[in-house]
Coordinates of C-alpha atoms (C1' of nucleotides) in Angstrom, one line a residue:
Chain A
X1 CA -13.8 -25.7 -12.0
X2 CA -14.2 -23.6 -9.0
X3 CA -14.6 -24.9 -5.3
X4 CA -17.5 -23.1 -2.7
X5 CA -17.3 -23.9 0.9
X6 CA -20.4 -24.8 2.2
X7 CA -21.9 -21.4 3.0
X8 CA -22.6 -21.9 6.9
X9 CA -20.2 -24.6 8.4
X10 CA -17.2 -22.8 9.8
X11 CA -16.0 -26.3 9.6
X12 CA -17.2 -26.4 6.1
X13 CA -15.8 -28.7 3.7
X14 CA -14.9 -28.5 0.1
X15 CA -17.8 -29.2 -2.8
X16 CA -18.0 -28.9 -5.8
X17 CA -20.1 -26.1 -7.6
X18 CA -22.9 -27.8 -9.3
X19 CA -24.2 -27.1 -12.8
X20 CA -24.4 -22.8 -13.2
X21 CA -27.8 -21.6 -12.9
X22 CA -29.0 -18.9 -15.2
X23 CA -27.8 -16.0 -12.6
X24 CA -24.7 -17.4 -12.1
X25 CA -23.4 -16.5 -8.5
X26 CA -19.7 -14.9 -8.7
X27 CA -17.6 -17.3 -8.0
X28 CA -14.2 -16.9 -6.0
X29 CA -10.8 -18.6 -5.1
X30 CA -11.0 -20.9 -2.5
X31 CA -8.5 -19.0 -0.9
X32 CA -10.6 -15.4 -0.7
X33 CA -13.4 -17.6 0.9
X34 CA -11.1 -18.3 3.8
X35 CA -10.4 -15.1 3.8
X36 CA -13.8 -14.7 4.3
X37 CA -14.6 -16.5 7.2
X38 CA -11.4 -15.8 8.9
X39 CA -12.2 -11.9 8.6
X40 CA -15.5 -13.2 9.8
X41 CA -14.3 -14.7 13.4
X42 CA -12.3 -11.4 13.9
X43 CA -15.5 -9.7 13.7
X44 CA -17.5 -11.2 15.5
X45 CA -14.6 -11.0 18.4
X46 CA -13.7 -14.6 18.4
X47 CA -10.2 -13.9 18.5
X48 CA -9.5 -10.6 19.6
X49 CA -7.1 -7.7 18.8
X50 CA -3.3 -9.0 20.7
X51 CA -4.9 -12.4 20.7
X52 CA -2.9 -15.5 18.9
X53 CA -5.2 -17.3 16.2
X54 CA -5.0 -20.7 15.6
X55 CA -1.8 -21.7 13.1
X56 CA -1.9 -22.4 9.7
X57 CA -1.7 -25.9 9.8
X58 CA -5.2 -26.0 12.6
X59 CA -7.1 -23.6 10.0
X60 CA -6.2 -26.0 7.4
X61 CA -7.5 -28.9 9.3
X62 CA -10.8 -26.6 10.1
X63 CA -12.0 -25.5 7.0
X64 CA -10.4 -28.6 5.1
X65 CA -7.8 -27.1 2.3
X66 CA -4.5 -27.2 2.1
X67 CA -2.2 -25.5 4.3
X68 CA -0.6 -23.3 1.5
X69 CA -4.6 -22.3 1.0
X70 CA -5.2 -20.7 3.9
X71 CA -1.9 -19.3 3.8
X72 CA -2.3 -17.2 1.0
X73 CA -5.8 -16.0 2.4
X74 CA -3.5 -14.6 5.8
X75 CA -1.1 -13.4 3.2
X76 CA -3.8 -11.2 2.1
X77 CA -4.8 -10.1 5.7
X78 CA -1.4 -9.6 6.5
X79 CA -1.1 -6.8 4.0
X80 CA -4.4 -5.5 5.0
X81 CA -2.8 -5.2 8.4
X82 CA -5.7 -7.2 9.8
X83 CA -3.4 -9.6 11.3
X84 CA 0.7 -9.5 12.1
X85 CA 2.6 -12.6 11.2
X86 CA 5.5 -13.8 13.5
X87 CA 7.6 -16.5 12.7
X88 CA 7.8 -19.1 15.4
X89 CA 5.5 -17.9 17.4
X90 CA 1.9 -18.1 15.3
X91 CA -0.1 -15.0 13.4
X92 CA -1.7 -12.4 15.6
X93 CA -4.5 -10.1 15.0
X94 CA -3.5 -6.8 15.1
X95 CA -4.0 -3.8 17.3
X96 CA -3.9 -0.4 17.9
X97 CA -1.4 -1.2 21.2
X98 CA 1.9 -1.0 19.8
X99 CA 4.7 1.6 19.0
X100 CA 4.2 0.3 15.5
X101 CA 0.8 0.9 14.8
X102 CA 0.8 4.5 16.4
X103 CA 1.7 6.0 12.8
X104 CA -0.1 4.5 10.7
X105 CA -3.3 6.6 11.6
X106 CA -1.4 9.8 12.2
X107 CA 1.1 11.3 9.6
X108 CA 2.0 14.4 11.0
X109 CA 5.9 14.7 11.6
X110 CA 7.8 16.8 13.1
X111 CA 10.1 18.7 9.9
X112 CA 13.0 18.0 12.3
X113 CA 13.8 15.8 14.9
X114 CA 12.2 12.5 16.3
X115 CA 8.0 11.9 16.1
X116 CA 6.9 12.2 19.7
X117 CA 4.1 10.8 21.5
X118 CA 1.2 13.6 21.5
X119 CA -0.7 14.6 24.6
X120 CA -4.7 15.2 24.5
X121 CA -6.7 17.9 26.4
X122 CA -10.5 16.8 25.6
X123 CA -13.1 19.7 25.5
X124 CA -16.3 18.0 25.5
X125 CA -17.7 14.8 24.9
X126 CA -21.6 14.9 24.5
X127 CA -24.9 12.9 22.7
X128 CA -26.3 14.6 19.7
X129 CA -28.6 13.9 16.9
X130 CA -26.7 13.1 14.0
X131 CA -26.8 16.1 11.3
X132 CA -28.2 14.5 7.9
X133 CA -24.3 15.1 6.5
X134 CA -22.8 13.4 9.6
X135 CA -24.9 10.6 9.2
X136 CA -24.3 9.5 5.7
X137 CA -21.2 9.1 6.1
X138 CA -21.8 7.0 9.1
X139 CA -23.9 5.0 7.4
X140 CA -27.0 5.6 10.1
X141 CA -30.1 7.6 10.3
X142 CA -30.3 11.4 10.2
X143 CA -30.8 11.9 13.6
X144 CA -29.5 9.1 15.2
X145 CA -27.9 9.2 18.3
X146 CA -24.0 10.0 17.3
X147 CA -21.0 10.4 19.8
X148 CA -19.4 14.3 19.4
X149 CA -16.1 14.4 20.7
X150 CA -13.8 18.0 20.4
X151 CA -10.2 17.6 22.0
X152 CA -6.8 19.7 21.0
X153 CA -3.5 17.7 20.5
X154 CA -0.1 18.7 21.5
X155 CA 3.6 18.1 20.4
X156 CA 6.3 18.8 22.9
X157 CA 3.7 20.9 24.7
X158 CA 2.8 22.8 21.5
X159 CA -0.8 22.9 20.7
X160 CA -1.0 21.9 17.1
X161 CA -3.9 19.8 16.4
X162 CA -7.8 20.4 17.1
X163 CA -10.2 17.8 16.0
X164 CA -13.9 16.8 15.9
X165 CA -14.9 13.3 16.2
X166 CA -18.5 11.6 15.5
X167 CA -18.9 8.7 16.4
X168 CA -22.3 6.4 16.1
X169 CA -23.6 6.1 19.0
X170 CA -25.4 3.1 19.7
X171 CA -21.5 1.6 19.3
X172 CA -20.0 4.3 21.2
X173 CA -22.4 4.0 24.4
X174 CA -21.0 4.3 27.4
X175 CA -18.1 6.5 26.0
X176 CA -17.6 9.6 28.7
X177 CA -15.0 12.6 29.1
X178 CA -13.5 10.6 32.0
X179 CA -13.0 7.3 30.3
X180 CA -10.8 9.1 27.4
X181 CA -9.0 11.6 29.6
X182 CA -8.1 9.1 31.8
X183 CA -6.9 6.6 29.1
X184 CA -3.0 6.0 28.2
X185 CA -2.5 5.3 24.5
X186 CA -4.2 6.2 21.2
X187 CA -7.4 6.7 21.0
X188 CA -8.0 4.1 18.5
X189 CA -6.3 1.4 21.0
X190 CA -9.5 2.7 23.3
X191 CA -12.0 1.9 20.7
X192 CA -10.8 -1.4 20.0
X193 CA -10.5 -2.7 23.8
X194 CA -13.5 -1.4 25.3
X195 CA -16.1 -1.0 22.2
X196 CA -14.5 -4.1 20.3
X197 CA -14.4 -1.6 17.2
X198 CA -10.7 -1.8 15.9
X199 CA -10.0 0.9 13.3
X200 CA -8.7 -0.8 10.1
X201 CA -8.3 1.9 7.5
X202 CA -9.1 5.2 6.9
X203 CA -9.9 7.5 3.9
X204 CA -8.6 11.0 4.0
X205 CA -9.7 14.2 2.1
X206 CA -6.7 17.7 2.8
X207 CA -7.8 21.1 2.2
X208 CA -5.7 23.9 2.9
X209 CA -7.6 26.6 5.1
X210 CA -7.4 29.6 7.0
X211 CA -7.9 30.1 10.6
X212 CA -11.3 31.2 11.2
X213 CA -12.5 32.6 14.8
X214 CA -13.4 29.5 16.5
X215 CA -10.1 28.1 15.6
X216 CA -7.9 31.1 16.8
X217 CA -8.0 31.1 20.4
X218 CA -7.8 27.3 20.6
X219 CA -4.9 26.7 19.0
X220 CA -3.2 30.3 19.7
X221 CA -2.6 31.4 15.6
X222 CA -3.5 34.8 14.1
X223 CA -6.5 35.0 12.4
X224 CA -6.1 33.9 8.6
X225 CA -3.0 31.5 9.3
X226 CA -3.1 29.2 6.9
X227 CA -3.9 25.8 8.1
X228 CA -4.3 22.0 7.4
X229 CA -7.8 20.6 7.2
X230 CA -8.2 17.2 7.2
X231 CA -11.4 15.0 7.2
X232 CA -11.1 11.4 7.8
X233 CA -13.5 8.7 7.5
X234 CA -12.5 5.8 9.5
X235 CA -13.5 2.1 9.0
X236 CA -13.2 -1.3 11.4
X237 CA -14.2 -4.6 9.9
X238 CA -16.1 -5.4 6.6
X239 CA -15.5 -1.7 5.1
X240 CA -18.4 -0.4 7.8
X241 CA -17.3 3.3 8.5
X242 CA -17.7 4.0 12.3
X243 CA -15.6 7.5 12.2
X244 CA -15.9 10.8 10.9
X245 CA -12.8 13.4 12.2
X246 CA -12.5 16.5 10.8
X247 CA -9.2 18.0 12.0
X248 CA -7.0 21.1 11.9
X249 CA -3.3 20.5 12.1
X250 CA -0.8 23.7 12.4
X251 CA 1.8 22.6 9.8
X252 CA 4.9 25.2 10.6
X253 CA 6.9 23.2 12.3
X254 CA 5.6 19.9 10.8
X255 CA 4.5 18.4 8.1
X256 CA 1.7 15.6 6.8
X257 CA 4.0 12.8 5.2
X258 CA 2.6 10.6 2.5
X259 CA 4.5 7.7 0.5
X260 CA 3.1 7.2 -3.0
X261 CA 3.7 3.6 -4.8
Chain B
X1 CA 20.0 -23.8 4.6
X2 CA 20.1 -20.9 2.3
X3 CA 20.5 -21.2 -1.5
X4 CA 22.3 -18.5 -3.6
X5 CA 22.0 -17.8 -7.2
X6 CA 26.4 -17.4 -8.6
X7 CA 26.3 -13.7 -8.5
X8 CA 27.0 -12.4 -12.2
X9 CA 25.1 -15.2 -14.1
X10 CA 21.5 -14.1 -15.3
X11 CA 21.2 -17.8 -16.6
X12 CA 23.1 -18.5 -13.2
X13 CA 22.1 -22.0 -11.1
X14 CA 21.3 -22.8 -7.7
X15 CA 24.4 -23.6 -5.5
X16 CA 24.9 -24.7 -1.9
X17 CA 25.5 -21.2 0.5
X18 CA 29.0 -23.0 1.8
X19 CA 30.4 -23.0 5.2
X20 CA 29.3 -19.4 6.7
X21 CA 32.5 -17.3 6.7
X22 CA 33.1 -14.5 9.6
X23 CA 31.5 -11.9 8.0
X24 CA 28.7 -13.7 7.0
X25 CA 26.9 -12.6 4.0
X26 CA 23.1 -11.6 4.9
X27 CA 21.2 -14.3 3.0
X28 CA 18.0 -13.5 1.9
X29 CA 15.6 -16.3 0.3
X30 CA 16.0 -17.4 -3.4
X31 CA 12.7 -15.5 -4.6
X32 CA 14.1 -12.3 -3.3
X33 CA 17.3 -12.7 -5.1
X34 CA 14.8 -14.0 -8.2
X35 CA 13.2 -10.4 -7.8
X36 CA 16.5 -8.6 -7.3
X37 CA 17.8 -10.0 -11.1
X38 CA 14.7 -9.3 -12.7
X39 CA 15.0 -5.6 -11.4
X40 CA 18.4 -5.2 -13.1
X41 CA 16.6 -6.5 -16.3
X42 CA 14.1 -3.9 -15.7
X43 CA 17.0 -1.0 -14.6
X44 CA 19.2 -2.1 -17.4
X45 CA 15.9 -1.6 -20.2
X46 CA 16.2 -4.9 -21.3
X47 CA 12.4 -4.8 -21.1
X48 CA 11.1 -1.4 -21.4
X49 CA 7.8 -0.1 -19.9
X50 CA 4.9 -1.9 -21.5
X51 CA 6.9 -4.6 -23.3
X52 CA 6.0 -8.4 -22.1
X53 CA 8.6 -10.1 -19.6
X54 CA 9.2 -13.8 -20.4
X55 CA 6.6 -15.6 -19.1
X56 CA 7.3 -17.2 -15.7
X57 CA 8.1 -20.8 -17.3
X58 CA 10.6 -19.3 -19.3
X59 CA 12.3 -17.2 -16.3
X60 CA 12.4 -19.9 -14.2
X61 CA 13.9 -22.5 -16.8
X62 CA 16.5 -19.3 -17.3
X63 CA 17.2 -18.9 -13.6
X64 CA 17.0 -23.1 -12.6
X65 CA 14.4 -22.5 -10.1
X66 CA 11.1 -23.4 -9.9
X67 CA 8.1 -21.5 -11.4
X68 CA 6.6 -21.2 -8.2
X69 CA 10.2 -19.0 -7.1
X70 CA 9.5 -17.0 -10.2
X71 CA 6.2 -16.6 -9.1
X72 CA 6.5 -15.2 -5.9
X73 CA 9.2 -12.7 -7.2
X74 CA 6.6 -11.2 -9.5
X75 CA 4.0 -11.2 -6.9
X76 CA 5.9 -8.6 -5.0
X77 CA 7.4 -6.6 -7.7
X78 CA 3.1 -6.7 -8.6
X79 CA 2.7 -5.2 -5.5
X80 CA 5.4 -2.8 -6.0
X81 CA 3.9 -1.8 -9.2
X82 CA 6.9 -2.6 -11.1
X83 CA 5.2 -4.8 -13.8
X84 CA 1.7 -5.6 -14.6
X85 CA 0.1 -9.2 -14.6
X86 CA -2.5 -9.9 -17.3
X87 CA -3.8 -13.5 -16.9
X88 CA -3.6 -15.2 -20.6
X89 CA -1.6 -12.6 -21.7
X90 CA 1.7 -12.4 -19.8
X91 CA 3.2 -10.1 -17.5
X92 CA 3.7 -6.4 -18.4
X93 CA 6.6 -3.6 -17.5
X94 CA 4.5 -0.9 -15.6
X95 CA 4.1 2.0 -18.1
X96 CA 2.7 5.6 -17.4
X97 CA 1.4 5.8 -20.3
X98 CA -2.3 4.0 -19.1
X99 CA -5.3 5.7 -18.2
X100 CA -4.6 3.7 -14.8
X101 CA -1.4 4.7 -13.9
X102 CA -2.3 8.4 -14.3
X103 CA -3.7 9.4 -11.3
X104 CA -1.3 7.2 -9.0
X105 CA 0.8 10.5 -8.5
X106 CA -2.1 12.8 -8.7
X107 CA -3.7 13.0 -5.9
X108 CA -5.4 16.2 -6.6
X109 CA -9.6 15.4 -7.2
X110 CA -12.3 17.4 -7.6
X111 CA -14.9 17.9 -4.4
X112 CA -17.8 16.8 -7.4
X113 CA -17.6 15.5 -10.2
X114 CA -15.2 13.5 -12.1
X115 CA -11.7 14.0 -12.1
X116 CA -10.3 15.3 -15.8
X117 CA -6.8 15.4 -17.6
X118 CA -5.0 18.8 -17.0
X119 CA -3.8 20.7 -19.1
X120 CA 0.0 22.2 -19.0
X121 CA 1.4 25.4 -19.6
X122 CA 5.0 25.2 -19.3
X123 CA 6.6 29.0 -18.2
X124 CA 10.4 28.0 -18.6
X125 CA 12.9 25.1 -18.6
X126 CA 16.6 26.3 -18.1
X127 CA 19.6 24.5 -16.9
X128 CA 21.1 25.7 -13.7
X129 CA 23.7 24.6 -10.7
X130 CA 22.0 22.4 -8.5
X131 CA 21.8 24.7 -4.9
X132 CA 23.0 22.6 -1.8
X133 CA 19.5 21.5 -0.6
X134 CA 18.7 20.2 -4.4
X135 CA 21.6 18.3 -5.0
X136 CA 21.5 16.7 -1.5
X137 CA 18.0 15.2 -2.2
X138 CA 18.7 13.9 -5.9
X139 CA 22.1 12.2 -4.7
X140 CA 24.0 14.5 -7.0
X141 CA 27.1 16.6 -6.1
X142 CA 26.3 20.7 -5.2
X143 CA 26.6 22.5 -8.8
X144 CA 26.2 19.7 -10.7
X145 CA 24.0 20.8 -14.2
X146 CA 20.1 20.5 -13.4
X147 CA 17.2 20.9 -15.2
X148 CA 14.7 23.1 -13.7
X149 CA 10.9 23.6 -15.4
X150 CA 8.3 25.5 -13.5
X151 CA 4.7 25.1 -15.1
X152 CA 1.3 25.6 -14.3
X153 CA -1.7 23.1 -14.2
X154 CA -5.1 23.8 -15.5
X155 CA -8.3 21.9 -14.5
X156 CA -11.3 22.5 -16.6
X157 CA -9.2 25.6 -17.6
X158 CA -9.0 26.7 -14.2
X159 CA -5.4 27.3 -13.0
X160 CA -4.7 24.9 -10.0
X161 CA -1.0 23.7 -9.7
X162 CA 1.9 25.6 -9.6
X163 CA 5.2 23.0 -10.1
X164 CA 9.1 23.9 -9.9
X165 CA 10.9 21.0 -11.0
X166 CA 14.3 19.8 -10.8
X167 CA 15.9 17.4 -12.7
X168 CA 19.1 15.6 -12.9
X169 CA 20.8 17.3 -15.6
X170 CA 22.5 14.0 -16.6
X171 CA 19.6 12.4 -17.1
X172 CA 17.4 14.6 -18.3
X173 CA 19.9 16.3 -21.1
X174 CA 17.9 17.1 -24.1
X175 CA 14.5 18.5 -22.2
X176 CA 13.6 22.0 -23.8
X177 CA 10.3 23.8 -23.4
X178 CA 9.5 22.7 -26.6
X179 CA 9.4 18.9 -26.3
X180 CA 7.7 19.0 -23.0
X181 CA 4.6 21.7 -24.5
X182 CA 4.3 18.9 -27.3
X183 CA 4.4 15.8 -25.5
X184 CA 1.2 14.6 -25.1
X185 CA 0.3 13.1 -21.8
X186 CA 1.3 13.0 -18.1
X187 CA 5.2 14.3 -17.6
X188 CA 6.3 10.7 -15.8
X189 CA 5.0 9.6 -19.4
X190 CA 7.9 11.4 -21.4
X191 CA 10.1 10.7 -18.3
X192 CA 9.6 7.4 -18.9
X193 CA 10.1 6.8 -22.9
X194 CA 12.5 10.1 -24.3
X195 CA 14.8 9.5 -21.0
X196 CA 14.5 5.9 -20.2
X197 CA 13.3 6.9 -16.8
X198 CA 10.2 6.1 -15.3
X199 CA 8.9 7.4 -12.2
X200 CA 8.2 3.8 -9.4
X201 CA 7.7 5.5 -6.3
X202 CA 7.7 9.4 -4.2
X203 CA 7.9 10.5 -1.4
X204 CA 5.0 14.0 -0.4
X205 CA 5.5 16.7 2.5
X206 CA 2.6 18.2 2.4
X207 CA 2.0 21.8 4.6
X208 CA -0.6 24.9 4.2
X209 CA 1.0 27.8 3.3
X210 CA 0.0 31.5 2.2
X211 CA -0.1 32.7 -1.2
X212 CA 3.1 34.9 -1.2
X213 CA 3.5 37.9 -4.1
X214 CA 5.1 35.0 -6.8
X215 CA 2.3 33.2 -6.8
X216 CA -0.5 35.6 -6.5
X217 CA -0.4 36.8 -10.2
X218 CA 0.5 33.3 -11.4
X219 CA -2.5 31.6 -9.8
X220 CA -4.9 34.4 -9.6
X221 CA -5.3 34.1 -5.8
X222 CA -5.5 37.3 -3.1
X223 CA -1.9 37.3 -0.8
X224 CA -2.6 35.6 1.9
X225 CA -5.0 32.9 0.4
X226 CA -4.7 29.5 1.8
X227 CA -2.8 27.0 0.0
X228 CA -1.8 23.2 -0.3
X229 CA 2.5 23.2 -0.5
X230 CA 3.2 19.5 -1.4
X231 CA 7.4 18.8 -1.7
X232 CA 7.9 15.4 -3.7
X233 CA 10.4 13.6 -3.7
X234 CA 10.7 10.7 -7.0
X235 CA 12.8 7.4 -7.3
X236 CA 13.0 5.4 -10.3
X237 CA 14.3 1.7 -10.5
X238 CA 16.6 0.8 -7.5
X239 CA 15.1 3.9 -5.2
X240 CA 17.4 6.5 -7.0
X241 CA 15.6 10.0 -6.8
X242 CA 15.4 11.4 -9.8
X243 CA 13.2 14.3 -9.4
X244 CA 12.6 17.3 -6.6
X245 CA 9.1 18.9 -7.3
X246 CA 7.8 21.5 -5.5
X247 CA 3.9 22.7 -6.0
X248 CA 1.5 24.6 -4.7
X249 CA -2.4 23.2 -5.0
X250 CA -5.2 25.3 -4.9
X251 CA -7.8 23.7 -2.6
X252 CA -10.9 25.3 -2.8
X253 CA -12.5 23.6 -5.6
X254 CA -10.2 20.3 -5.1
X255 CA -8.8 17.9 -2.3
X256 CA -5.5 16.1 -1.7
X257 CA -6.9 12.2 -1.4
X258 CA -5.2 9.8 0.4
X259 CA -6.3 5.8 1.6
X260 CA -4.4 5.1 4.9
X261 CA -4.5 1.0 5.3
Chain C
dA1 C1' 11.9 -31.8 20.9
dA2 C1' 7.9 -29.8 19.2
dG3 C1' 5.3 -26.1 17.1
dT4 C1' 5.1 -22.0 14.4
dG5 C1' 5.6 -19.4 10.1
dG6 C1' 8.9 -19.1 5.7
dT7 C1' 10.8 -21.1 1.6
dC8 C1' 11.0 -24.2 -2.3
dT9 C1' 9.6 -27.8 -5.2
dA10 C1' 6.7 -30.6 -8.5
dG11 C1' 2.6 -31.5 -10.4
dA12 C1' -2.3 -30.9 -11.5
dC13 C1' -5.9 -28.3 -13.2
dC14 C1' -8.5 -23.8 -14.2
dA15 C1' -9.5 -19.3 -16.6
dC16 C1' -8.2 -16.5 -20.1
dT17 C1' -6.1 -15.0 -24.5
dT18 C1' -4.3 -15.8 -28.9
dT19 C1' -3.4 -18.6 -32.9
Chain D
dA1 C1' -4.6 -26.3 -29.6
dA2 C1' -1.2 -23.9 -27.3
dG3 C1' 0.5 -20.6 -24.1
dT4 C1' -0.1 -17.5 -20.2
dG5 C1' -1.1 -16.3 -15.5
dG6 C1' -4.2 -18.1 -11.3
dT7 C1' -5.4 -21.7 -8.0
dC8 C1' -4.7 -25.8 -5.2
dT9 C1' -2.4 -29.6 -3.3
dA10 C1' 1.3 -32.4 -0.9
dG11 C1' 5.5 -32.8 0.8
dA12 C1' 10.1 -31.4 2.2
dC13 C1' 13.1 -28.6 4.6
dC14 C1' 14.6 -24.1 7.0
dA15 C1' 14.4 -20.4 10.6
dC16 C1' 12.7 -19.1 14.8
dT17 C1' 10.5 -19.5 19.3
dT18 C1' 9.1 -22.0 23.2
dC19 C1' 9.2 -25.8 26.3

DNA sequence: AAGTGGTCTAGACCACTTT
DNA sequence: AAGTGGTCTAGACCACTTC
């Protein structure tokens, strides 16, 4: 027989599932419905990207299971990267501000030599109405107000990438040239600290393309020079996509890397 | 303290690590070294793709731990895509030959639509000296006998991938042109049963490139056009590469998809 | 010494498949 | 009914970090 937590108690405890009505609701593991409510607290920001949750053996106590319960439901987040385990010290919830993170969103590398840091030059950052294709991918209303971002990316002072970023807007507010010129870091460690959106995957479509007139002078290629396209959709919490980038990377001297399993 | 499963028995027990010695030997947990026997089983062919394992009772009365050891073993190699759980069933050697493993190395979709079988059309399959560059990536010694096969893939009957393969010669000794045209089915699939090999993981480099005169006629593409150059790299059992393919995708009707997580 | 995650065990019961 | 993987529990001990 299967166990439900009681739907709203955060400190729920376990029942049992009654006689199946006629639509019978979907039961799951006891396990995926901590899950649940843990992936719950991180978004509604109770414990925050960096920040320590409580151990194993306090959620345990919380949500009344077993210990080796609500382990296997941080196993889960843990290869979600939704939360970084560290023995001895507790289980953190991850973030865009580390070294380690830094390449998980960006798999460009260099065909020789070390992956270095990129630098940004951002080209404008202004409100627009979301195109209807913009914003069903966004999940929002044609028209709504959407964040447009255009910057170029560099490699050991080599410009090589040139994106375009939407972003919805009522999330993105207060989001200004200044505020992402003047920040150090990623741009998704930005996000996550000071609009509480923390990018958690990302869904990628390449194209191979060819350098069309707007692209040229930008990123200093001859007309026709075959380039990478490549269109991301980016999602934070609960699979809601907050993201659409639609990039251009020069791929002579580097190269997008993928592992398949 | 550690426990360590006697090195050369399969039906080995559990024994005390001993006193550490100078030179300590790295211990790793008792599931790990679980997972690292049943491997060899699955290197060796003792069970071959899409036979049943023992069930995890059986494995751990074999290997004197407990099922839960067992368990945990197979959870990874699960994860790794090694072998196959099927609850009531048993658990399953990962086989190409499924509908669901097909498209794990094709990456290739179609912007609409569903995504179909291709079809092959193989142009040659010779034995050569493996060049430098090959035999440094398939671990092999420069000159060593390879097999190399270049073909051309068809979508709806629309050429799309150009492959040059090479192959271990070793390995791969009695491939002609004639058993791959036959075979039935994805390559890895043949790989797999007629060689004894299959395909776990692979590495991609992925770049745009321009249609050079080779692949102009071949593909049916201008000089110049735009296209996707993706180098794999592919490891069978025990991360030994076992294949260098080189393609080139047309992207104009298709995408490269990837899930970053 | 105390607290954390990591490993290992033993046992119970559930869900699913086959006999 | 029997066998398989899937879930859940309780308890023990280990490895690591901090106090």
């Amino acid at each position: 027989m299967n166990q439900t937590l009681s739907p709203a108690a955060v400190p729920g405890s376990v029942v049992g599932t009654g006689s199946p009505s006629v639509a019978s609701p979907t039961f799951s593991p006891l396990y995926q419905q901590i899950k649940a409510l843990i992936t719950q607290s991180l978004q509604s920001g109770e414990w925050k990207p960096g920040e320590l949750i409580p151990s194993e053996v306090e959620l345990a106590f919380r949500y009344k299971v077993s210990q080796g319960t609500v382990r296997k439901a941080i196993d889960e987040l843990s290869a979600e990267n939704l939360v970084v385990r560290r023995q001895g010290k507790g289980t953190f919830v991850a973030t865009h501000h580390e070294a380690r993170a830094q390449f998980r969103f960006l798999r460009l590398m260099p065909d020789a030599g070390e992956a270095h840091q990129p630098e940004n030059r951002i080209f404008e950052v202004k409100r627009l109405r979301a195109p209807a294709e913009v914003a069903r991918v966004l999940d929002i209303k044609s028209g709504d107000s959407v964040v447009f971002i255009r910057r170029l990316q560099y490699f050991e002072g080599v410009p090589t990438i040139l994106e375009e970023i939407w972003l919805p807007g009522v999330i993105f507010k207060g989001l200004t040239a200044e505020r992402l010129a003047e920040y150090k870091g990623p741009m998704y460690g930005l996000f996550e600290t000071e609009f509480g959106t923390p990018m958690v995957r990302a869904s990628e479509k390449l194209k191979a393309v060819a350098a069309d007139a707007g692209t040229v002078e930008l990123l200093g290629v001859v007309p026709g020079t075959p380039l990478l396209s490549v269109e991301r959709v980016a999602f934070t919490y609960g699979d809601r996509p907050v993201e659409l980038r639609r990039a251009i990377y020069i791929t002579d001297q580097h190269h997008y890397h993928n592992e398949l399993s």
